[in-house]
Amino acid sequence: MLSSETFLKQFLLMSENFGFGFTTEYQLMIYAGLKNLVNDQEFVRISHGIIKDTKLTDWNAAYGFKGKPALADWIEAYAPPKKKWKCDESTGFKVIEDISNNLRIK
């Protein structure tokens, strides 16, 4: 479970890095959406990866100047990878497809 202290520290770091403003309500909504999906270590690792790998120009292209992601964007970035099983008809074996995405802009 994600602690509120870790969330707040990383959220403020992302806000400072990408220049988006926020309200208390927005911040609480994001925390409520993520707190049971990721632990502290994963949240820090993913946050630092997003900050390291995403240019401000790419962020602004995706979310607008000083724009902020929607809750669905945050969940998609931080939720554990989703796996989808399907059967390979030629062999009968189950195949796993990774259907996860990230906030990272490519």
PDB file of C-alpha atoms in Angstrom:
ATOM      1  CA  MET A   1       0.000   0.000   0.000  1.00  0.00           C
ATOM      2  CA  LEU A   2       1.201   3.478  -0.874  1.00  0.00           C
ATOM      3  CA  SER A   3       1.734   5.750   2.129  1.00  0.00           C
ATOM      4  CA  SER A   4       0.423   9.294   1.982  1.00  0.00           C
ATOM      5  CA  GLU A   5       3.880  10.666   2.872  1.00  0.00           C
ATOM      6  CA  THR A   6       5.609   8.931  -0.044  1.00  0.00           C
ATOM      7  CA  PHE A   7       2.810   9.895  -2.410  1.00  0.00           C
ATOM      8  CA  LEU A   8       2.939  13.554  -1.376  1.00  0.00           C
ATOM      9  CA  LYS A   9       6.713  13.816  -1.727  1.00  0.00           C
ATOM     10  CA  GLN A  10       6.764  12.241  -5.208  1.00  0.00           C
ATOM     11  CA  PHE A  11       3.616  14.047  -6.364  1.00  0.00           C
ATOM     12  CA  LEU A  12       5.131  17.413  -5.421  1.00  0.00           C
ATOM     13  CA  LEU A  13       8.367  16.454  -7.194  1.00  0.00           C
ATOM     14  CA  MET A  14       6.440  15.591 -10.372  1.00  0.00           C
ATOM     15  CA  SER A  15       4.430  18.811 -10.097  1.00  0.00           C
ATOM     16  CA  GLU A  16       7.610  20.852  -9.720  1.00  0.00           C
ATOM     17  CA  ASN A  17       9.364  19.044 -12.558  1.00  0.00           C
ATOM     18  CA  PHE A  18       6.494  19.324 -15.053  1.00  0.00           C
ATOM     19  CA  GLY A  19       5.061  22.625 -13.801  1.00  0.00           C
ATOM     20  CA  PHE A  20       1.470  21.581 -13.284  1.00  0.00           C
ATOM     21  CA  GLY A  21      -0.695  23.135 -10.598  1.00  0.00           C
ATOM     22  CA  PHE A  22      -3.200  21.202  -8.579  1.00  0.00           C
ATOM     23  CA  THR A  23      -5.932  21.514  -6.003  1.00  0.00           C
ATOM     24  CA  THR A  24      -6.167  19.550  -2.777  1.00  0.00           C
ATOM     25  CA  GLU A  25      -9.163  17.736  -4.243  1.00  0.00           C
ATOM     26  CA  TYR A  26      -7.156  16.659  -7.312  1.00  0.00           C
ATOM     27  CA  GLN A  27      -4.279  15.456  -5.148  1.00  0.00           C
ATOM     28  CA  LEU A  28      -6.618  13.467  -2.865  1.00  0.00           C
ATOM     29  CA  MET A  29      -8.386  11.934  -5.868  1.00  0.00           C
ATOM     30  CA  ILE A  30      -5.075  10.752  -7.358  1.00  0.00           C
ATOM     31  CA  TYR A  31      -3.909   9.319  -4.021  1.00  0.00           C
ATOM     32  CA  ALA A  32      -7.211   7.495  -3.469  1.00  0.00           C
ATOM     33  CA  GLY A  33      -6.958   5.999  -6.950  1.00  0.00           C
ATOM     34  CA  LEU A  34      -3.384   4.763  -6.479  1.00  0.00           C
ATOM     35  CA  LYS A  35      -2.958   3.872  -2.806  1.00  0.00           C
ATOM     36  CA  ASN A  36      -4.032   0.240  -3.160  1.00  0.00           C
ATOM     37  CA  LEU A  37      -2.455  -0.344  -6.580  1.00  0.00           C
ATOM     38  CA  VAL A  38       1.212   0.303  -5.815  1.00  0.00           C
ATOM     39  CA  ASN A  39       3.592   0.278  -2.838  1.00  0.00           C
ATOM     40  CA  ASP A  40       6.022   3.007  -1.783  1.00  0.00           C
ATOM     41  CA  GLN A  41       9.075   1.539  -3.526  1.00  0.00           C
ATOM     42  CA  GLU A  42       7.271   1.020  -6.835  1.00  0.00           C
ATOM     43  CA  PHE A  43       5.781   4.508  -6.715  1.00  0.00           C
ATOM     44  CA  VAL A  44       9.179   6.123  -6.157  1.00  0.00           C
ATOM     45  CA  ARG A  45      10.828   3.991  -8.869  1.00  0.00           C
ATOM     46  CA  ILE A  46       8.152   4.736 -11.462  1.00  0.00           C
ATOM     47  CA  SER A  47       7.995   8.449 -10.559  1.00  0.00           C
ATOM     48  CA  HIS A  48      11.738   8.845 -10.931  1.00  0.00           C
ATOM     49  CA  GLY A  49      11.622   6.968 -14.238  1.00  0.00           C
ATOM     50  CA  ILE A  50       8.914   9.276 -15.579  1.00  0.00           C
ATOM     51  CA  ILE A  51      10.854  12.356 -14.480  1.00  0.00           C
ATOM     52  CA  LYS A  52      14.100  11.013 -15.948  1.00  0.00           C
ATOM     53  CA  ASP A  53      12.660   9.786 -19.252  1.00  0.00           C
ATOM     54  CA  THR A  54      10.043  12.430 -20.134  1.00  0.00           C
ATOM     55  CA  LYS A  55      11.012  15.785 -21.630  1.00  0.00           C
ATOM     56  CA  LEU A  56       8.929  18.795 -20.665  1.00  0.00           C
ATOM     57  CA  THR A  57       8.083  19.423 -24.321  1.00  0.00           C
ATOM     58  CA  ASP A  58       6.722  15.875 -24.614  1.00  0.00           C
ATOM     59  CA  TRP A  59       4.751  16.255 -21.381  1.00  0.00           C
ATOM     60  CA  ASN A  60       3.239  19.533 -22.607  1.00  0.00           C
ATOM     61  CA  ALA A  61       2.386  17.970 -25.973  1.00  0.00           C
ATOM     62  CA  ALA A  62       0.488  15.211 -24.190  1.00  0.00           C
ATOM     63  CA  TYR A  63      -1.188  17.211 -21.390  1.00  0.00           C
ATOM     64  CA  GLY A  64      -1.014  20.829 -22.536  1.00  0.00           C
ATOM     65  CA  PHE A  65       1.179  23.620 -21.173  1.00  0.00           C
ATOM     66  CA  LYS A  66       1.330  23.097 -17.406  1.00  0.00           C
ATOM     67  CA  GLY A  67      -1.283  20.397 -17.929  1.00  0.00           C
ATOM     68  CA  LYS A  68      -1.894  17.557 -15.575  1.00  0.00           C
ATOM     69  CA  PRO A  69      -2.804  13.944 -16.304  1.00  0.00           C
ATOM     70  CA  ALA A  70      -6.265  12.595 -15.593  1.00  0.00           C
ATOM     71  CA  LEU A  71      -6.754   9.962 -12.894  1.00  0.00           C
ATOM     72  CA  ALA A  72      -6.915   7.257 -15.577  1.00  0.00           C
ATOM     73  CA  ASP A  73      -3.449   8.342 -16.812  1.00  0.00           C
ATOM     74  CA  TRP A  74      -2.005   8.037 -13.306  1.00  0.00           C
ATOM     75  CA  ILE A  75      -3.552   4.598 -12.777  1.00  0.00           C
ATOM     76  CA  GLU A  76      -2.306   3.390 -16.145  1.00  0.00           C
ATOM     77  CA  ALA A  77       1.229   4.544 -15.314  1.00  0.00           C
ATOM     78  CA  TYR A  78       1.458   3.139 -11.795  1.00  0.00           C
ATOM     79  CA  ALA A  79      -0.764   0.049 -11.772  1.00  0.00           C
ATOM     80  CA  PRO A  80       1.037  -3.268 -11.996  1.00  0.00           C
ATOM     81  CA  PRO A  81       1.237  -4.594 -15.556  1.00  0.00           C
ATOM     82  CA  LYS A  82      -1.948  -6.234 -16.701  1.00  0.00           C
ATOM     83  CA  LYS A  83      -1.616  -9.644 -18.270  1.00  0.00           C
ATOM     84  CA  LYS A  84      -4.054 -11.162 -20.702  1.00  0.00           C
ATOM     85  CA  TRP A  85      -4.115 -14.884 -21.343  1.00  0.00           C
ATOM     86  CA  LYS A  86      -4.963 -16.345 -24.689  1.00  0.00           C
ATOM     87  CA  CYS A  87      -4.600 -19.779 -26.163  1.00  0.00           C
ATOM     88  CA  ASP A  88      -2.195 -20.411 -29.023  1.00  0.00           C
ATOM     89  CA  GLU A  89      -4.365 -22.679 -31.149  1.00  0.00           C
ATOM     90  CA  SER A  90      -1.417 -24.237 -32.983  1.00  0.00           C
ATOM     91  CA  THR A  91       0.255 -25.507 -29.801  1.00  0.00           C
ATOM     92  CA  GLY A  92      -2.507 -25.397 -27.196  1.00  0.00           C
ATOM     93  CA  PHE A  93      -0.252 -23.431 -24.824  1.00  0.00           C
ATOM     94  CA  LYS A  94      -1.404 -20.325 -23.006  1.00  0.00           C
ATOM     95  CA  VAL A  95       0.302 -17.120 -24.106  1.00  0.00           C
ATOM     96  CA  ILE A  96       0.607 -14.021 -21.932  1.00  0.00           C
ATOM     97  CA  GLU A  97       0.358 -10.601 -23.539  1.00  0.00           C
ATOM     98  CA  ASP A  98       1.530  -7.558 -21.596  1.00  0.00           C
ATOM     99  CA  ILE A  99      -1.153  -4.911 -22.074  1.00  0.00           C
ATOM    100  CA  SER A 100       0.276  -2.252 -19.734  1.00  0.00           C
ATOM    101  CA  ASN A 101       1.219   1.311 -20.645  1.00  0.00           C
ATOM    102  CA  ASN A 102       2.907   4.238 -18.897  1.00  0.00           C
ATOM    103  CA  LEU A 103       2.689   7.979 -18.466  1.00  0.00           C
ATOM    104  CA  ARG A 104       6.028   8.104 -20.219  1.00  0.00           C
ATOM    105  CA  ILE A 105       5.569   9.849 -23.519  1.00  0.00           C
ATOM    106  CA  LYS A 106       7.172   8.040 -26.434  1.00  0.00           C
TER     107      LYS A 106
END
